[in-house]
Each structure stands twice: as C-alpha cells, then as structure tokens.
Amino acid sequence: TCSDNTPFDYSNIQQTCSCTTIVQGTDYLDLHAHFGAIANDRISDEQSFEWANDYIQTHYGGTSNPVTLFIPRGTYLVGRQN
C-alpha cells in the first residue's frame, strides 16, 4: 500500500495518498495509478518520476524480469521550474 502517495517510505515528502496498491512482481506500472503523476495540472510531477525510478531500481534492477512504465499522454512538469 502507499503512504503519502509513495510506494515506499519517503517521510520527508508530504502529499495526499491516492495511489493504488503496488504488488511486487508486476510487470506493468502506470505513472499515474501507481505513482500519482497527473498530466496537464501545472504541478510538478518530478517526485512521481523519482518514485517510479526508485521503485523500478529497487524491485527490478539487476533482474532479468523486464518492467514497462506506462506514462499517460499529457504534459508533465519535471526538473527545475523558474
């Protein structure tokens, strides 16, 4: 299950939890459903991309089990915003 909209503990980040349960061993992950990114909302999605990367590295890194990260169509804000 998620805590503060993360698949695992990031105690320094506060967001409303709205993600679905992530089952280890799944071969298909959705950036919106699993990591909370929302396209076209003009709010940074950088943390969602970082959570997705961390999750994939933790659970799939160094394995022969490939995983697909689906990124729904839209515009996502990532990186430094001036």
mmCIF file of N, CA and C in Angstrom:
data_model
loop_
_atom_site.group_PDB
_atom_site.id
_atom_site.type_symbol
_atom_site.label_atom_id
_atom_site.label_comp_id
_atom_site.label_asym_id
_atom_site.label_seq_id
_atom_site.Cartn_x
_atom_site.Cartn_y
_atom_site.Cartn_z
ATOM 1 N N THR A 1 0.842 -1.192 0.000
ATOM 2 C CA THR A 1 0.000 0.000 0.000
ATOM 3 C C THR A 1 0.876 1.239 0.000
ATOM 4 N N CYS A 2 0.280 2.370 -0.229
ATOM 5 C CA CYS A 2 1.078 3.585 -0.275
ATOM 6 C C CYS A 2 0.931 4.378 1.017
ATOM 7 N N SER A 3 1.900 5.212 1.241
ATOM 8 C CA SER A 3 1.883 6.113 2.377
ATOM 9 C C SER A 3 2.328 7.469 1.860
ATOM 10 N N ASP A 4 1.484 8.492 2.015
ATOM 11 C CA ASP A 4 1.788 9.820 1.477
ATOM 12 C C ASP A 4 2.035 9.764 -0.022
ATOM 13 N N ASN A 5 1.261 8.912 -0.727
ATOM 14 C CA ASN A 5 1.313 8.789 -2.178
ATOM 15 C C ASN A 5 2.629 8.210 -2.678
ATOM 16 N N THR A 6 3.287 7.405 -1.876
ATOM 17 C CA THR A 6 4.530 6.781 -2.307
ATOM 18 C C THR A 6 4.427 5.276 -2.190
ATOM 19 N N PRO A 7 5.146 4.537 -3.062
ATOM 20 C CA PRO A 7 5.114 3.085 -2.970
ATOM 21 C C PRO A 7 5.929 2.554 -1.804
ATOM 22 N N PHE A 8 6.807 3.364 -1.248
ATOM 23 C CA PHE A 8 7.536 3.017 -0.042
ATOM 24 C C PHE A 8 7.852 4.296 0.702
ATOM 25 N N ASP A 9 8.476 4.225 1.833
ATOM 26 C CA ASP A 9 8.558 5.352 2.753
ATOM 27 C C ASP A 9 9.480 6.478 2.291
ATOM 28 N N TYR A 10 8.910 7.664 2.119
ATOM 29 C CA TYR A 10 9.635 8.919 1.946
ATOM 30 C C TYR A 10 9.057 9.854 2.990
ATOM 31 N N SER A 11 9.558 9.772 4.201
ATOM 32 C CA SER A 11 8.942 10.501 5.307
ATOM 33 C C SER A 11 9.061 12.013 5.167
ATOM 34 N N ASN A 12 10.000 12.505 4.355
ATOM 35 C CA ASN A 12 10.187 13.951 4.225
ATOM 36 C C ASN A 12 9.274 14.578 3.175
ATOM 37 N N ILE A 13 8.467 13.781 2.480
ATOM 38 C CA ILE A 13 7.594 14.291 1.425
ATOM 39 C C ILE A 13 6.151 14.147 1.866
ATOM 40 N N GLN A 14 5.412 15.225 1.816
ATOM 41 C CA GLN A 14 4.011 15.201 2.227
ATOM 42 C C GLN A 14 3.113 15.397 1.018
ATOM 43 N N GLN A 15 2.293 14.408 0.704
ATOM 44 C CA GLN A 15 1.271 14.510 -0.325
ATOM 45 C C GLN A 15 0.088 13.675 0.118
ATOM 46 N N THR A 16 -1.061 13.948 -0.452
ATOM 47 C CA THR A 16 -2.246 13.167 -0.131
ATOM 48 C C THR A 16 -2.151 11.810 -0.802
ATOM 49 N N CYS A 17 -2.412 10.772 -0.062
ATOM 50 C CA CYS A 17 -2.327 9.419 -0.608
ATOM 51 C C CYS A 17 -3.527 9.133 -1.501
ATOM 52 N N SER A 18 -3.250 8.839 -2.761
ATOM 53 C CA SER A 18 -4.326 8.493 -3.679
ATOM 54 C C SER A 18 -3.898 7.395 -4.640
ATOM 55 N N CYS A 19 -2.756 6.785 -4.374
ATOM 56 C CA CYS A 19 -2.271 5.765 -5.299
ATOM 57 C C CYS A 19 -2.883 4.407 -4.973
ATOM 58 N N THR A 20 -2.726 3.478 -5.895
ATOM 59 C CA THR A 20 -3.231 2.134 -5.693
ATOM 60 C C THR A 20 -2.146 1.264 -5.077
ATOM 61 N N THR A 21 -2.504 0.100 -4.634
ATOM 62 C CA THR A 21 -1.533 -0.838 -4.082
ATOM 63 C C THR A 21 -0.616 -1.339 -5.182
ATOM 64 N N ILE A 22 0.651 -1.376 -4.905
ATOM 65 C CA ILE A 22 1.623 -1.903 -5.851
ATOM 66 C C ILE A 22 1.994 -3.305 -5.403
ATOM 67 N N VAL A 23 1.868 -4.250 -6.296
ATOM 68 C CA VAL A 23 2.183 -5.637 -5.982
ATOM 69 C C VAL A 23 3.540 -5.949 -6.571
ATOM 70 N N GLN A 24 4.483 -6.337 -5.712
ATOM 71 C CA GLN A 24 5.817 -6.660 -6.182
ATOM 72 C C GLN A 24 5.737 -7.820 -7.166
ATOM 73 N N GLY A 25 6.486 -7.719 -8.253
ATOM 74 C CA GLY A 25 6.488 -8.760 -9.253
ATOM 75 C C GLY A 25 5.633 -8.413 -10.457
ATOM 76 N N THR A 26 4.918 -7.308 -10.382
ATOM 77 C CA THR A 26 4.107 -6.865 -11.510
ATOM 78 C C THR A 26 5.030 -6.435 -12.647
ATOM 79 N N ASP A 27 4.644 -6.660 -13.867
ATOM 80 C CA ASP A 27 5.489 -6.311 -14.997
ATOM 81 C C ASP A 27 5.019 -5.046 -15.708
ATOM 82 N N TYR A 28 3.984 -4.410 -15.208
ATOM 83 C CA TYR A 28 3.415 -3.227 -15.831
ATOM 84 C C TYR A 28 3.077 -2.226 -14.730
ATOM 85 N N LEU A 29 3.664 -1.043 -14.802
ATOM 86 C CA LEU A 29 3.394 0.006 -13.827
ATOM 87 C C LEU A 29 2.881 1.231 -14.564
ATOM 88 N N ASP A 30 1.983 1.965 -13.933
ATOM 89 C CA ASP A 30 1.375 3.154 -14.511
ATOM 90 C C ASP A 30 1.807 4.369 -13.691
ATOM 91 N N LEU A 31 2.407 5.355 -14.348
ATOM 92 C CA LEU A 31 2.915 6.527 -13.635
ATOM 93 C C LEU A 31 1.817 7.254 -12.871
ATOM 94 N N HIS A 32 0.613 7.291 -13.410
ATOM 95 C CA HIS A 32 -0.496 7.951 -12.718
ATOM 96 C C HIS A 32 -1.063 7.066 -11.613
ATOM 97 N N ALA A 33 -1.457 5.858 -11.948
ATOM 98 C CA ALA A 33 -2.132 4.977 -10.984
ATOM 99 C C ALA A 33 -1.227 4.543 -9.844
ATOM 100 N N HIS A 34 0.027 4.271 -10.133
ATOM 101 C CA HIS A 34 0.925 3.743 -9.107
ATOM 102 C C HIS A 34 1.761 4.811 -8.404
ATOM 103 N N PHE A 35 2.033 5.930 -9.090
ATOM 104 C CA PHE A 35 2.954 6.913 -8.517
ATOM 105 C C PHE A 35 2.375 8.320 -8.413
ATOM 106 N N GLY A 36 1.124 8.505 -8.795
ATOM 107 C CA GLY A 36 0.402 9.749 -8.540
ATOM 108 C C GLY A 36 0.626 10.910 -9.483
ATOM 109 N N ALA A 37 1.368 10.724 -10.580
ATOM 110 C CA ALA A 37 1.575 11.835 -11.514
ATOM 111 C C ALA A 37 0.269 12.183 -12.220
ATOM 112 N N ILE A 38 0.026 13.475 -12.389
ATOM 113 C CA ILE A 38 -1.177 13.942 -13.081
ATOM 114 C C ILE A 38 -0.735 14.873 -14.202
ATOM 115 N N ALA A 39 -1.036 14.484 -15.419
ATOM 116 C CA ALA A 39 -0.664 15.294 -16.575
ATOM 117 C C ALA A 39 -1.492 16.570 -16.631
ATOM 118 N N ASN A 40 -0.898 17.598 -17.204
ATOM 119 C CA ASN A 40 -1.594 18.846 -17.548
ATOM 120 C C ASN A 40 -2.153 19.615 -16.356
ATOM 121 N N ASP A 41 -1.647 19.372 -15.149
ATOM 122 C CA ASP A 41 -2.181 20.082 -13.983
ATOM 123 C C ASP A 41 -1.301 21.250 -13.540
ATOM 124 N N ARG A 42 -0.202 21.494 -14.244
ATOM 125 C CA ARG A 42 0.733 22.583 -13.944
ATOM 126 C C ARG A 42 1.356 22.474 -12.556
ATOM 127 N N ILE A 43 1.407 21.255 -12.020
ATOM 128 C CA ILE A 43 2.054 20.975 -10.737
ATOM 129 C C ILE A 43 3.179 19.985 -11.015
ATOM 130 N N SER A 44 4.325 20.178 -10.380
ATOM 131 C CA SER A 44 5.484 19.328 -10.645
ATOM 132 C C SER A 44 5.185 17.850 -10.389
ATOM 133 N N ASP A 45 5.597 17.026 -11.331
ATOM 134 C CA ASP A 45 5.477 15.573 -11.228
ATOM 135 C C ASP A 45 6.839 14.923 -11.025
ATOM 136 N N GLU A 46 7.826 15.737 -10.707
ATOM 137 C CA GLU A 46 9.181 15.216 -10.560
ATOM 138 C C GLU A 46 9.254 14.104 -9.512
ATOM 139 N N GLN A 47 8.586 14.278 -8.373
ATOM 140 C CA GLN A 47 8.634 13.249 -7.334
ATOM 141 C C GLN A 47 8.040 11.927 -7.826
ATOM 142 N N SER A 48 6.970 11.985 -8.600
ATOM 143 C CA SER A 48 6.371 10.752 -9.127
ATOM 144 C C SER A 48 7.342 10.019 -10.033
ATOM 145 N N PHE A 49 8.057 10.755 -10.884
ATOM 146 C CA PHE A 49 9.056 10.119 -11.743
ATOM 147 C C PHE A 49 10.192 9.535 -10.904
ATOM 148 N N GLU A 50 10.607 10.247 -9.852
ATOM 149 C CA GLU A 50 11.656 9.736 -8.974
ATOM 150 C C GLU A 50 11.190 8.487 -8.233
ATOM 151 N N TRP A 51 9.935 8.498 -7.742
ATOM 152 C CA TRP A 51 9.406 7.319 -7.051
ATOM 153 C C TRP A 51 9.355 6.123 -7.993
ATOM 154 N N ALA A 52 8.923 6.360 -9.231
ATOM 155 C CA ALA A 52 8.862 5.281 -10.215
ATOM 156 C C ALA A 52 10.256 4.723 -10.471
ATOM 157 N N ASN A 53 11.227 5.611 -10.652
ATOM 158 C CA ASN A 53 12.601 5.173 -10.883
ATOM 159 C C ASN A 53 13.130 4.381 -9.689
ATOM 160 N N ASP A 54 12.932 4.902 -8.486
ATOM 161 C CA ASP A 54 13.408 4.207 -7.285
ATOM 162 C C ASP A 54 12.745 2.839 -7.142
ATOM 163 N N TYR A 55 11.447 2.775 -7.376
ATOM 164 C CA TYR A 55 10.724 1.508 -7.254
ATOM 165 C C TYR A 55 11.244 0.485 -8.254
ATOM 166 N N ILE A 56 11.407 0.923 -9.503
ATOM 167 C CA ILE A 56 11.883 0.003 -10.542
ATOM 168 C C ILE A 56 13.302 -0.461 -10.233
ATOM 169 N N GLN A 57 14.163 0.451 -9.817
ATOM 170 C CA GLN A 57 15.537 0.063 -9.470
ATOM 171 C C GLN A 57 15.574 -0.900 -8.289
ATOM 172 N N THR A 58 14.726 -0.648 -7.289
ATOM 173 C CA THR A 58 14.694 -1.488 -6.091
ATOM 174 C C THR A 58 14.147 -2.879 -6.379
ATOM 175 N N HIS A 59 13.082 -2.962 -7.173
ATOM 176 C CA HIS A 59 12.401 -4.240 -7.371
ATOM 177 C C HIS A 59 12.748 -4.949 -8.666
ATOM 178 N N TYR A 60 13.337 -4.249 -9.624
ATOM 179 C CA TYR A 60 13.645 -4.869 -10.913
ATOM 180 C C TYR A 60 15.102 -4.708 -11.318
ATOM 181 N N GLY A 61 15.847 -3.822 -10.688
ATOM 182 C CA GLY A 61 17.238 -3.587 -11.059
ATOM 183 C C GLY A 61 18.077 -4.853 -10.899
ATOM 184 N N GLY A 62 18.838 -5.163 -11.923
ATOM 185 C CA GLY A 62 19.709 -6.333 -11.863
ATOM 186 C C GLY A 62 18.994 -7.652 -12.061
ATOM 187 N N THR A 63 17.722 -7.617 -12.452
ATOM 188 C CA THR A 63 16.993 -8.856 -12.700
ATOM 189 C C THR A 63 16.727 -8.992 -14.188
ATOM 190 N N SER A 64 16.360 -10.186 -14.594
ATOM 191 C CA SER A 64 16.009 -10.409 -15.996
ATOM 192 C C SER A 64 14.511 -10.244 -16.216
ATOM 193 N N ASN A 65 13.796 -9.764 -15.197
ATOM 194 C CA ASN A 65 12.359 -9.568 -15.291
ATOM 195 C C ASN A 65 12.084 -8.135 -15.753
ATOM 196 N N PRO A 66 11.759 -7.935 -17.042
ATOM 197 C CA PRO A 66 11.532 -6.567 -17.523
ATOM 198 C C PRO A 66 10.232 -5.975 -16.982
ATOM 199 N N VAL A 67 10.199 -4.657 -16.913
ATOM 200 C CA VAL A 67 9.011 -3.951 -16.453
ATOM 201 C C VAL A 67 8.720 -2.820 -17.430
ATOM 202 N N THR A 68 7.445 -2.544 -17.653
ATOM 203 C CA THR A 68 7.016 -1.436 -18.505
ATOM 204 C C THR A 68 6.424 -0.355 -17.623
ATOM 205 N N LEU A 69 6.902 0.874 -17.789
ATOM 206 C CA LEU A 69 6.318 2.019 -17.099
ATOM 207 C C LEU A 69 5.485 2.782 -18.115
ATOM 208 N N PHE A 70 4.165 2.757 -17.943
ATOM 209 C CA PHE A 70 3.252 3.471 -18.829
ATOM 210 C C PHE A 70 3.131 4.905 -18.349
ATOM 211 N N ILE A 71 3.378 5.854 -19.248
ATOM 212 C CA ILE A 71 3.235 7.269 -18.939
ATOM 213 C C ILE A 71 2.065 7.783 -19.762
ATOM 214 N N PRO A 72 0.927 8.067 -19.107
ATOM 215 C CA PRO A 72 -0.251 8.534 -19.843
ATOM 216 C C PRO A 72 0.058 9.800 -20.649
ATOM 217 N N ARG A 73 -0.627 9.956 -21.759
ATOM 218 C CA ARG A 73 -0.450 11.112 -22.632
ATOM 219 C C ARG A 73 -0.694 12.402 -21.851
ATOM 220 N N GLY A 74 0.148 13.395 -22.102
ATOM 221 C CA GLY A 74 -0.033 14.686 -21.464
ATOM 222 C C GLY A 74 1.291 15.378 -21.217
ATOM 223 N N THR A 75 1.225 16.513 -20.582
ATOM 224 C CA THR A 75 2.412 17.303 -20.250
ATOM 225 C C THR A 75 2.685 17.170 -18.767
ATOM 226 N N TYR A 76 3.948 16.866 -18.429
ATOM 227 C CA TYR A 76 4.371 16.690 -17.045
ATOM 228 C C TYR A 76 5.479 17.698 -16.741
ATOM 229 N N LEU A 77 5.405 18.342 -15.604
ATOM 230 C CA LEU A 77 6.454 19.251 -15.175
ATOM 231 C C LEU A 77 7.470 18.472 -14.363
ATOM 232 N N VAL A 78 8.724 18.508 -14.807
ATOM 233 C CA VAL A 78 9.812 17.854 -14.084
ATOM 234 C C VAL A 78 11.025 18.754 -14.120
ATOM 235 N N GLY A 79 11.935 18.566 -13.195
ATOM 236 C CA GLY A 79 13.144 19.380 -13.157
ATOM 237 C C GLY A 79 12.874 20.740 -12.548
ATOM 238 N N ARG A 80 13.876 21.590 -12.628
ATOM 239 C CA ARG A 80 13.796 22.923 -12.028
ATOM 240 C C ARG A 80 12.816 23.785 -12.816
ATOM 241 N N GLN A 81 11.893 24.406 -12.107
ATOM 242 C CA GLN A 81 10.913 25.313 -12.717
ATOM 243 C C GLN A 81 11.220 26.724 -12.248
ATOM 244 N N ASN A 82 11.508 27.621 -13.181
ATOM 245 C CA ASN A 82 11.819 29.025 -12.851
ATOM 246 C C ASN A 82 10.612 29.896 -13.012
#
